[in-house]
């Protein structure tokens, strides 16, 4: 393949001077050219043929085995085109080797029979590469992959700076905050990244790189850090600090200067709350914080500067050595200036570049008043580069300054003009003024700032920038109804540009374009936990035209209401105002959306009102799937709470598929969670777990704390109910840490942890977890939420030997008020169990009421509990055969469905006889209810349930209305009335109403 192969060797750990002297002696006996180096104490040999180098490595290994410390020897071989980069890369390979290993890069190992160790990343921050070993060992390589990190890939080599890296390593050992300062282009970023890579093993929880160059608002700093590390984000830094509180990690904050005060506040909070987090920052000025170690990045030494220029130029230019040395001196060893100069060697000779410096860069050698010395070299370098551009290049270059973050070719064309922008961009990339990355482009921040100073009034780029991104946002809007994941893919990469366009548009004398952009971007703020930022833009847009009665204002109100739903639902009545405006405008589709949002506001206190609103929303939606599903989603929640599962399933199947297909992940998460709970209730727990997993998968791409928390809670609940308590706890562990360390309010955390505690036999903990939500004077007391939890609280109280009577009475009252059949049945069942020993007849009535509700509503999972309760009653009333048959059927049903057995499960007799199927066991329980001590006719013969049916029938309620009130089917009501007519000797409602109860 040509080129040279380098062999280098050293000892692992701190070997003695005699050991290295012996190594030098062994290396001197090897064939190959030995390099004389002043900056390393270990040998480096160069070979023309990789096979010769490998043979030499084997000979060195054999010789080392005969001397003290020979087992610690590491050897590395690399083949490259030129000696200096090859030596540098071989030494990087050597740094990841273990004692006794001989490592080879792919270029050296080609065609050789050596062990393949897979792909690894070296500490020089290059791309991962395949590594080979001459003799196989079992030790993992000490590569960068051993430590969690997101350090950037560097596509050029790190030249020189070894003294600075060593000094920074020492500095980071003694300080938790080190700030690299210096002018733009002095190499702060590269030096910081290289130092972090070489020290990565010091921080077992990771080294995390956070580029702040596109961040313009201090409130965005925690979001940027959370995104880089892969943590959940929430407005402010409290949640992030809570997640980092116990971690040992290094956070590298790059390009802090444009928001220096915000970074200082964030780092101070981070260091106050996270004692083992270190920060390495790069900035043009210090953060000015207590304990900050300020490290000013020096210029490259002359030899380092020359090496950088030559390597970037791609040739040695021996005839131009004096000119190159002169360039390095006159550019003060500034890396960016040197790279810009080297980029011109394809067009100019080094002598011409040197001459250009004489003509163009008077600022490099003059002390300009009013300009800081640390800024002079960078400014001169960029000025020179700019002056060498032709007029078309200059125009495109300065107009690119309007972009925040990166940009695509179409955006550059729209802003800079259609005339050959692609070709000009390519030339700017060649001249290192523009960076090309994955089909997008960006300007380094310092260069972008310089380009901005060159803008003129004739450029009007901010208006064109706004027009382009407004057009892009409005063109993408149809995807919000069809495929929100596709919309996110289009919009998210330009989030920074959309922010900049919004700021400009909303600040303009005529804010109409800014308001249109705010309306088109409404869903952006449901992503990455940026809801507070989004409602800030949307409210600002709304209030710029408070008297506007157009469709635009209605769309803005709708956007605000959808974002505020999980951020600030009660801070601003956007949904109500929007519904009024949509009605005024006669826009039925928008009215349908607003009705769903208004219904959400009514949901906690008035189910029927919420249902009526969504029913009207469905009617107005017509064939519009998006509007229909927005209303159907809440109807699914209501039907689930009402345990109308036969009606729920057709709706939920269609809604879930439609929401997921369209990428509406937020509402899809809610619908899937409801579906999961419905499956558990109706006897399909394993499928319920699968659907809960789908809910979590739907929520996670949103990185929204509330939705992810809800989905995790549902899955944890399902896991606990199916006997996977350890998995449930592990799933909730991150949310518990957030709640405990960051004070985050996690949706349903008390309910979920209360259930897990109960199923773990931790009854006092179960009661404590739900105390806030169930408090009679708490913030949720006037909602349906306490009703959902009280039966569980009562079960924990009873299991812990405490009185649950009052709790159950309250549960019954709330369940009837909100029409919650499952909750009512749970409470009645527990009341019945309490009454077994003292009032068995009353217990029978209560337990059979619970059984009837569960059977009528298809609650197969909870029907098992009814059979167990009735088995307890049969056991107590001396009916062992009935008790055994019911208990055996219940145990078999639990096993068949894969349900766990609660820790306080009663000790019931079972048999080896084939168990009755669940439906037959229910019929058996009803047939063998036994003597109740009642007469066969007259008022005294009526059961409590029959008395309730009579009372409602006499009031004039129809059979369906009685069924709804008492949580039973209309068929069951009809059966009860038939029994009543027989017992009282009447034939119809009229005769029944004429009777007077004695």
Tab-separated table of N, CA and C in Angstrom, residues 658-767:
chain	number	residue	atom	x	y	z
A	658	UNK	N	-55.004	5.393	14.584
A	658	UNK	CA	-54.975	6.678	13.892
A	658	UNK	C	-53.983	7.639	14.506
A	659	UNK	N	-53.921	7.671	15.836
A	659	UNK	CA	-53.015	8.594	16.517
A	659	UNK	C	-51.559	8.209	16.282
A	660	UNK	N	-51.266	6.931	16.356
A	660	UNK	CA	-49.885	6.493	16.154
A	660	UNK	C	-49.464	6.707	14.710
A	661	UNK	N	-50.354	6.391	13.788
A	661	UNK	CA	-50.036	6.584	12.368
A	661	UNK	C	-49.747	8.040	12.059
A	662	UNK	N	-50.503	8.937	12.669
A	662	UNK	CA	-50.311	10.365	12.402
A	662	UNK	C	-49.203	10.969	13.247
A	663	UNK	N	-48.601	10.183	14.142
A	663	UNK	CA	-47.500	10.691	14.946
A	663	UNK	C	-47.933	11.548	16.116
A	664	UNK	N	-49.226	11.510	16.492
A	664	UNK	CA	-49.711	12.273	17.647
A	664	UNK	C	-49.397	11.462	18.903
A	665	UNK	N	-48.132	11.499	19.284
A	665	UNK	CA	-47.642	10.618	20.334
A	665	UNK	C	-48.201	10.962	21.713
A	666	UNK	N	-48.432	12.236	21.976
A	666	UNK	CA	-48.922	12.620	23.291
A	666	UNK	C	-50.271	11.993	23.598
A	667	UNK	N	-51.247	12.213	22.724
A	667	UNK	CA	-52.587	11.653	22.946
A	667	UNK	C	-52.545	10.139	22.779
A	668	UNK	N	-51.714	9.647	21.867
A	668	UNK	CA	-51.596	8.195	21.691
A	668	UNK	C	-51.139	7.528	22.981
A	669	UNK	N	-50.241	8.171	23.696
A	669	UNK	CA	-49.779	7.620	24.972
A	669	UNK	C	-50.939	7.482	25.949
A	670	UNK	N	-51.786	8.506	26.012
A	670	UNK	CA	-52.942	8.451	26.903
A	670	UNK	C	-53.879	7.319	26.511
A	671	UNK	N	-54.181	7.217	25.222
A	671	UNK	CA	-55.115	6.191	24.755
A	671	UNK	C	-54.557	4.793	25.013
A	672	UNK	N	-53.280	4.585	24.752
A	672	UNK	CA	-52.689	3.271	24.975
A	672	UNK	C	-52.654	2.919	26.459
A	673	UNK	N	-52.440	3.930	27.297
A	673	UNK	CA	-52.468	3.689	28.739
A	673	UNK	C	-53.853	3.242	29.183
A	674	UNK	N	-54.880	3.898	28.677
A	674	UNK	CA	-56.258	3.517	28.987
A	674	UNK	C	-56.543	2.101	28.485
A	675	UNK	N	-56.097	1.803	27.297
A	675	UNK	CA	-56.299	0.477	26.724
A	675	UNK	C	-55.642	-0.588	27.607
A	676	UNK	N	-54.425	-0.309	28.046
A	676	UNK	CA	-53.707	-1.243	28.906
A	676	UNK	C	-54.496	-1.538	30.178
A	677	UNK	N	-55.021	-0.498	30.803
A	677	UNK	CA	-55.789	-0.680	32.044
A	677	UNK	C	-57.081	-1.448	31.770
A	678	UNK	N	-57.715	-1.173	30.646
A	678	UNK	CA	-58.937	-1.892	30.290
A	678	UNK	C	-58.661	-3.383	30.104
A	679	UNK	N	-57.551	-3.701	29.471
A	679	UNK	CA	-57.192	-5.108	29.272
A	679	UNK	C	-56.942	-5.806	30.601
A	680	UNK	N	-56.304	-5.127	31.524
A	680	UNK	CA	-56.101	-5.714	32.850
A	680	UNK	C	-57.440	-5.981	33.525
A	681	UNK	N	-58.352	-5.018	33.464
A	681	UNK	CA	-59.633	-5.162	34.140
A	681	UNK	C	-60.452	-6.307	33.571
A	682	UNK	N	-60.383	-6.494	32.272
A	682	UNK	CA	-61.266	-7.465	31.616
A	682	UNK	C	-60.613	-8.828	31.415
A	683	UNK	N	-59.455	-9.038	32.067
A	683	UNK	CA	-58.893	-10.377	32.077
A	683	UNK	C	-57.870	-10.676	31.019
A	684	UNK	N	-57.170	-9.667	30.496
A	684	UNK	CA	-56.106	-9.894	29.516
A	684	UNK	C	-54.830	-9.185	29.969
A	685	UNK	N	-54.314	-9.544	31.139
A	685	UNK	CA	-53.169	-8.805	31.685
A	685	UNK	C	-51.903	-8.882	30.844
A	686	UNK	N	-51.630	-10.032	30.222
A	686	UNK	CA	-50.401	-10.129	29.427
A	686	UNK	C	-50.458	-9.191	28.230
A	687	UNK	N	-51.629	-9.110	27.597
A	687	UNK	CA	-51.784	-8.164	26.491
A	687	UNK	C	-51.740	-6.736	27.025
A	688	UNK	N	-52.247	-6.542	28.252
A	688	UNK	CA	-52.182	-5.219	28.867
A	688	UNK	C	-50.759	-4.749	29.064
A	689	UNK	N	-49.853	-5.675	29.430
A	689	UNK	CA	-48.438	-5.329	29.570
A	689	UNK	C	-47.869	-4.903	28.217
A	690	UNK	N	-48.208	-5.645	27.168
A	690	UNK	CA	-47.716	-5.305	25.828
A	690	UNK	C	-48.170	-3.914	25.402
A	691	UNK	N	-49.429	-3.595	25.668
A	691	UNK	CA	-49.941	-2.287	25.271
A	691	UNK	C	-49.289	-1.185	26.113
A	692	UNK	N	-49.036	-1.467	27.392
A	692	UNK	CA	-48.341	-0.482	28.238
A	692	UNK	C	-46.929	-0.227	27.711
A	693	UNK	N	-46.281	-1.257	27.220
A	693	UNK	CA	-44.956	-1.080	26.615
A	693	UNK	C	-45.053	-0.230	25.357
A	694	UNK	N	-46.114	-0.418	24.595
A	694	UNK	CA	-46.335	0.430	23.409
A	694	UNK	C	-46.537	1.886	23.820
A	695	UNK	N	-47.252	2.083	24.919
A	695	UNK	CA	-47.484	3.452	25.403
A	695	UNK	C	-46.164	4.129	25.749
A	696	UNK	N	-45.289	3.404	26.427
A	696	UNK	CA	-43.993	3.977	26.792
A	696	UNK	C	-43.150	4.247	25.550
A	697	UNK	N	-43.179	3.335	24.594
A	697	UNK	CA	-42.433	3.547	23.345
A	697	UNK	C	-42.970	4.753	22.583
A	698	UNK	N	-44.278	4.973	22.649
A	698	UNK	CA	-44.861	6.137	21.979
A	698	UNK	C	-44.437	7.424	22.656
A	699	UNK	N	-44.300	7.400	23.974
A	699	UNK	CA	-44.007	8.628	24.722
A	699	UNK	C	-42.545	9.022	24.668
A	700	UNK	N	-41.640	8.066	24.666
A	700	UNK	CA	-40.226	8.378	24.869
A	700	UNK	C	-39.625	9.329	23.838
A	701	UNK	N	-39.959	9.242	22.532
A	701	UNK	CA	-39.361	10.198	21.585
A	701	UNK	C	-39.715	11.657	21.865
A	702	UNK	N	-40.803	11.895	22.597
A	702	UNK	CA	-41.176	13.268	22.915
A	702	UNK	C	-40.256	13.869	23.967
A	703	UNK	N	-39.578	12.996	24.738
A	703	UNK	CA	-38.733	13.446	25.856
A	703	UNK	C	-39.503	14.373	26.777
A	704	UNK	N	-40.800	14.131	26.887
A	704	UNK	CA	-41.649	14.962	27.737
A	704	UNK	C	-41.811	14.259	29.073
A	705	UNK	N	-41.400	14.945	30.112
A	705	UNK	CA	-41.347	14.361	31.443
A	705	UNK	C	-42.692	13.812	31.902
A	706	UNK	N	-43.768	14.533	31.674
A	706	UNK	CA	-45.074	14.124	32.184
A	706	UNK	C	-45.587	12.880	31.464
A	707	UNK	N	-45.502	12.865	30.141
A	707	UNK	CA	-46.038	11.726	29.405
A	707	UNK	C	-45.191	10.473	29.616
A	708	UNK	N	-43.883	10.642	29.643
A	708	UNK	CA	-43.019	9.492	29.913
A	708	UNK	C	-43.293	8.956	31.312
A	709	UNK	N	-43.485	9.857	32.282
A	709	UNK	CA	-43.774	9.428	33.645
A	709	UNK	C	-45.077	8.657	33.741
A	710	UNK	N	-46.114	9.142	33.059
A	710	UNK	CA	-47.406	8.454	33.065
A	710	UNK	C	-47.286	7.061	32.458
A	711	UNK	N	-46.588	6.966	31.331
A	711	UNK	CA	-46.452	5.673	30.658
A	711	UNK	C	-45.627	4.698	31.497
A	712	UNK	N	-44.565	5.180	32.116
A	712	UNK	CA	-43.783	4.311	32.990
A	712	UNK	C	-44.628	3.817	34.162
A	713	UNK	N	-45.430	4.713	34.724
A	713	UNK	CA	-46.270	4.325	35.846
A	713	UNK	C	-47.262	3.241	35.475
A	714	UNK	N	-47.873	3.366	34.296
A	714	UNK	CA	-48.829	2.355	33.868
A	714	UNK	C	-48.146	1.002	33.673
A	715	UNK	N	-47.002	1.003	33.031
A	715	UNK	CA	-46.298	-0.253	32.811
A	715	UNK	C	-45.865	-0.861	34.141
A	716	UNK	N	-45.391	-0.038	35.061
A	716	UNK	CA	-44.984	-0.548	36.371
A	716	UNK	C	-46.165	-1.170	37.099
A	717	UNK	N	-47.338	-0.547	36.986
A	717	UNK	CA	-48.547	-1.093	37.610
A	717	UNK	C	-48.864	-2.471	37.042
A	718	UNK	N	-48.789	-2.590	35.731
A	718	UNK	CA	-49.088	-3.868	35.094
A	718	UNK	C	-48.074	-4.939	35.497
A	719	UNK	N	-46.821	-4.553	35.588
A	719	UNK	CA	-45.795	-5.514	35.984
A	719	UNK	C	-46.012	-5.994	37.407
A	720	UNK	N	-46.366	-5.062	38.303
A	720	UNK	CA	-46.610	-5.446	39.697
A	720	UNK	C	-47.783	-6.407	39.799
A	721	UNK	N	-48.855	-6.133	39.067
A	721	UNK	CA	-50.050	-6.985	39.136
A	721	UNK	C	-49.801	-8.374	38.561
A	722	UNK	N	-48.775	-8.499	37.710
A	722	UNK	CA	-48.473	-9.807	37.122
A	722	UNK	C	-47.244	-10.451	37.770
A	723	UNK	N	-46.867	-9.962	38.943
A	723	UNK	CA	-45.833	-10.619	39.730
A	723	UNK	C	-44.414	-10.199	39.451
A	724	UNK	N	-44.196	-9.163	38.656
A	724	UNK	CA	-42.832	-8.720	38.326
A	724	UNK	C	-42.500	-7.466	39.122
A	725	UNK	N	-42.445	-7.627	40.437
A	725	UNK	CA	-42.261	-6.467	41.320
A	725	UNK	C	-40.888	-5.825	41.149
A	726	UNK	N	-39.851	-6.637	40.997
A	726	UNK	CA	-38.507	-6.063	40.831
A	726	UNK	C	-38.427	-5.225	39.560
A	727	UNK	N	-39.025	-5.733	38.485
A	727	UNK	CA	-39.023	-4.970	37.231
A	727	UNK	C	-39.813	-3.670	37.390
A	728	UNK	N	-40.919	-3.732	38.127
A	728	UNK	CA	-41.732	-2.537	38.340
A	728	UNK	C	-40.951	-1.478	39.109
A	729	UNK	N	-40.266	-1.906	40.150
A	729	UNK	CA	-39.473	-0.950	40.945
A	729	UNK	C	-38.343	-0.351	40.119
A	730	UNK	N	-37.682	-1.180	39.335
A	730	UNK	CA	-36.579	-0.685	38.511
A	730	UNK	C	-37.082	0.326	37.482
A	731	UNK	N	-38.257	0.069	36.943
A	731	UNK	CA	-38.833	0.987	35.969
A	731	UNK	C	-39.119	2.351	36.599
A	732	UNK	N	-39.530	2.341	37.859
A	732	UNK	CA	-39.883	3.587	38.537
A	732	UNK	C	-38.684	4.273	39.184
A	733	UNK	N	-37.554	3.580	39.271
A	733	UNK	CA	-36.407	4.134	39.983
A	733	UNK	C	-35.969	5.514	39.480
A	734	UNK	N	-35.840	5.724	38.156
A	734	UNK	CA	-35.441	7.071	37.714
A	734	UNK	C	-36.449	8.143	38.119
A	735	UNK	N	-37.736	7.813	38.098
A	735	UNK	CA	-38.744	8.795	38.465
A	735	UNK	C	-38.718	9.067	39.963
A	736	UNK	N	-38.444	8.035	40.753
A	736	UNK	CA	-38.309	8.241	42.196
A	736	UNK	C	-37.130	9.156	42.502
A	737	UNK	N	-36.032	8.946	41.788
A	737	UNK	CA	-34.860	9.795	42.014
A	737	UNK	C	-35.158	11.243	41.646
A	738	UNK	N	-35.906	11.439	40.568
A	738	UNK	CA	-36.279	12.799	40.174
A	738	UNK	C	-37.125	13.445	41.249
A	739	UNK	N	-38.081	12.684	41.770
A	739	UNK	CA	-38.971	13.236	42.789
A	739	UNK	C	-38.218	13.540	44.076
A	740	UNK	N	-37.279	12.664	44.431
A	740	UNK	CA	-36.585	12.822	45.699
A	740	UNK	C	-35.483	13.864	45.641
A	741	UNK	N	-34.748	13.915	44.516
A	741	UNK	CA	-33.592	14.808	44.448
A	741	UNK	C	-33.909	16.147	43.812
A	742	UNK	N	-34.877	16.157	42.880
A	742	UNK	CA	-35.184	17.401	42.166
A	742	UNK	C	-36.545	17.967	42.536
A	743	UNK	N	-37.282	17.255	43.383
A	743	UNK	CA	-38.607	17.749	43.770
A	743	UNK	C	-39.600	17.752	42.637
A	744	UNK	N	-39.368	16.936	41.607
A	744	UNK	CA	-40.266	16.919	40.460
A	744	UNK	C	-41.601	16.286	40.827
A	745	UNK	N	-42.676	16.812	40.255
A	745	UNK	CA	-44.014	16.252	40.465
A	745	UNK	C	-44.273	15.263	39.341
A	746	UNK	N	-44.204	13.975	39.674
A	746	UNK	CA	-44.367	12.916	38.683
A	746	UNK	C	-45.819	12.473	38.660
A	747	UNK	N	-46.408	12.458	37.478
A	747	UNK	CA	-47.809	12.079	37.344
A	747	UNK	C	-48.042	10.679	37.916
A	748	UNK	N	-49.056	10.563	38.792
A	748	UNK	CA	-49.504	9.269	39.333
A	748	UNK	C	-48.437	8.550	40.146
A	749	UNK	N	-47.395	9.241	40.583
A	749	UNK	CA	-46.326	8.556	41.307
A	749	UNK	C	-46.849	7.927	42.597
A	750	UNK	N	-47.666	8.685	43.343
A	750	UNK	CA	-48.191	8.148	44.596
A	750	UNK	C	-49.046	6.919	44.372
A	751	UNK	N	-49.895	6.975	43.359
A	751	UNK	CA	-50.769	5.848	43.061
A	751	UNK	C	-49.951	4.610	42.677
A	752	UNK	N	-48.957	4.795	41.821
A	752	UNK	CA	-48.167	3.661	41.348
A	752	UNK	C	-47.329	3.081	42.477
A	753	UNK	N	-46.628	3.938	43.208
A	753	UNK	CA	-45.786	3.432	44.288
A	753	UNK	C	-46.620	2.870	45.432
A	754	UNK	N	-47.816	3.418	45.638
A	754	UNK	CA	-48.714	2.838	46.635
A	754	UNK	C	-49.092	1.413	46.254
A	755	UNK	N	-49.398	1.191	44.985
A	755	UNK	CA	-49.767	-0.144	44.534
A	755	UNK	C	-48.573	-1.104	44.635
A	756	UNK	N	-47.395	-0.635	44.205
A	756	UNK	CA	-46.210	-1.495	44.291
A	756	UNK	C	-45.921	-1.840	45.751
A	757	UNK	N	-46.070	-0.860	46.634
A	757	UNK	CA	-45.834	-1.110	48.058
A	757	UNK	C	-46.823	-2.134	48.597
A	758	UNK	N	-48.087	-1.989	48.223
A	758	UNK	CA	-49.100	-2.945	48.696
A	758	UNK	C	-48.766	-4.364	48.232
A	759	UNK	N	-48.447	-4.525	46.958
A	759	UNK	CA	-48.153	-5.855	46.428
A	759	UNK	C	-46.835	-6.394	46.964
A	760	UNK	N	-46.024	-5.514	47.546
A	760	UNK	CA	-44.786	-5.955	48.183
A	760	UNK	C	-44.984	-6.264	49.668
A	761	UNK	N	-46.200	-6.061	50.160
A	761	UNK	CA	-46.466	-6.289	51.577
A	761	UNK	C	-46.042	-5.149	52.464
A	762	UNK	N	-45.762	-3.991	51.885
A	762	UNK	CA	-45.349	-2.810	52.660
A	762	UNK	C	-46.575	-1.908	52.838
A	763	UNK	N	-47.435	-2.281	53.772
A	763	UNK	CA	-48.766	-1.677	53.844
A	763	UNK	C	-48.739	-0.231	54.343
A	764	UNK	N	-47.911	0.065	55.337
A	764	UNK	CA	-47.838	1.450	55.819
A	764	UNK	C	-47.318	2.373	54.721
A	765	UNK	N	-46.324	1.888	53.968
A	765	UNK	CA	-45.781	2.698	52.865
A	765	UNK	C	-46.838	2.942	51.804
A	766	UNK	N	-47.665	1.923	51.552
A	766	UNK	CA	-48.720	2.075	50.546
A	766	UNK	C	-49.680	3.189	50.940
A	767	UNK	N	-50.035	3.248	52.221
A	767	UNK	CA	-50.948	4.297	52.706
A	767	UNK	C	-50.285	5.664	52.605
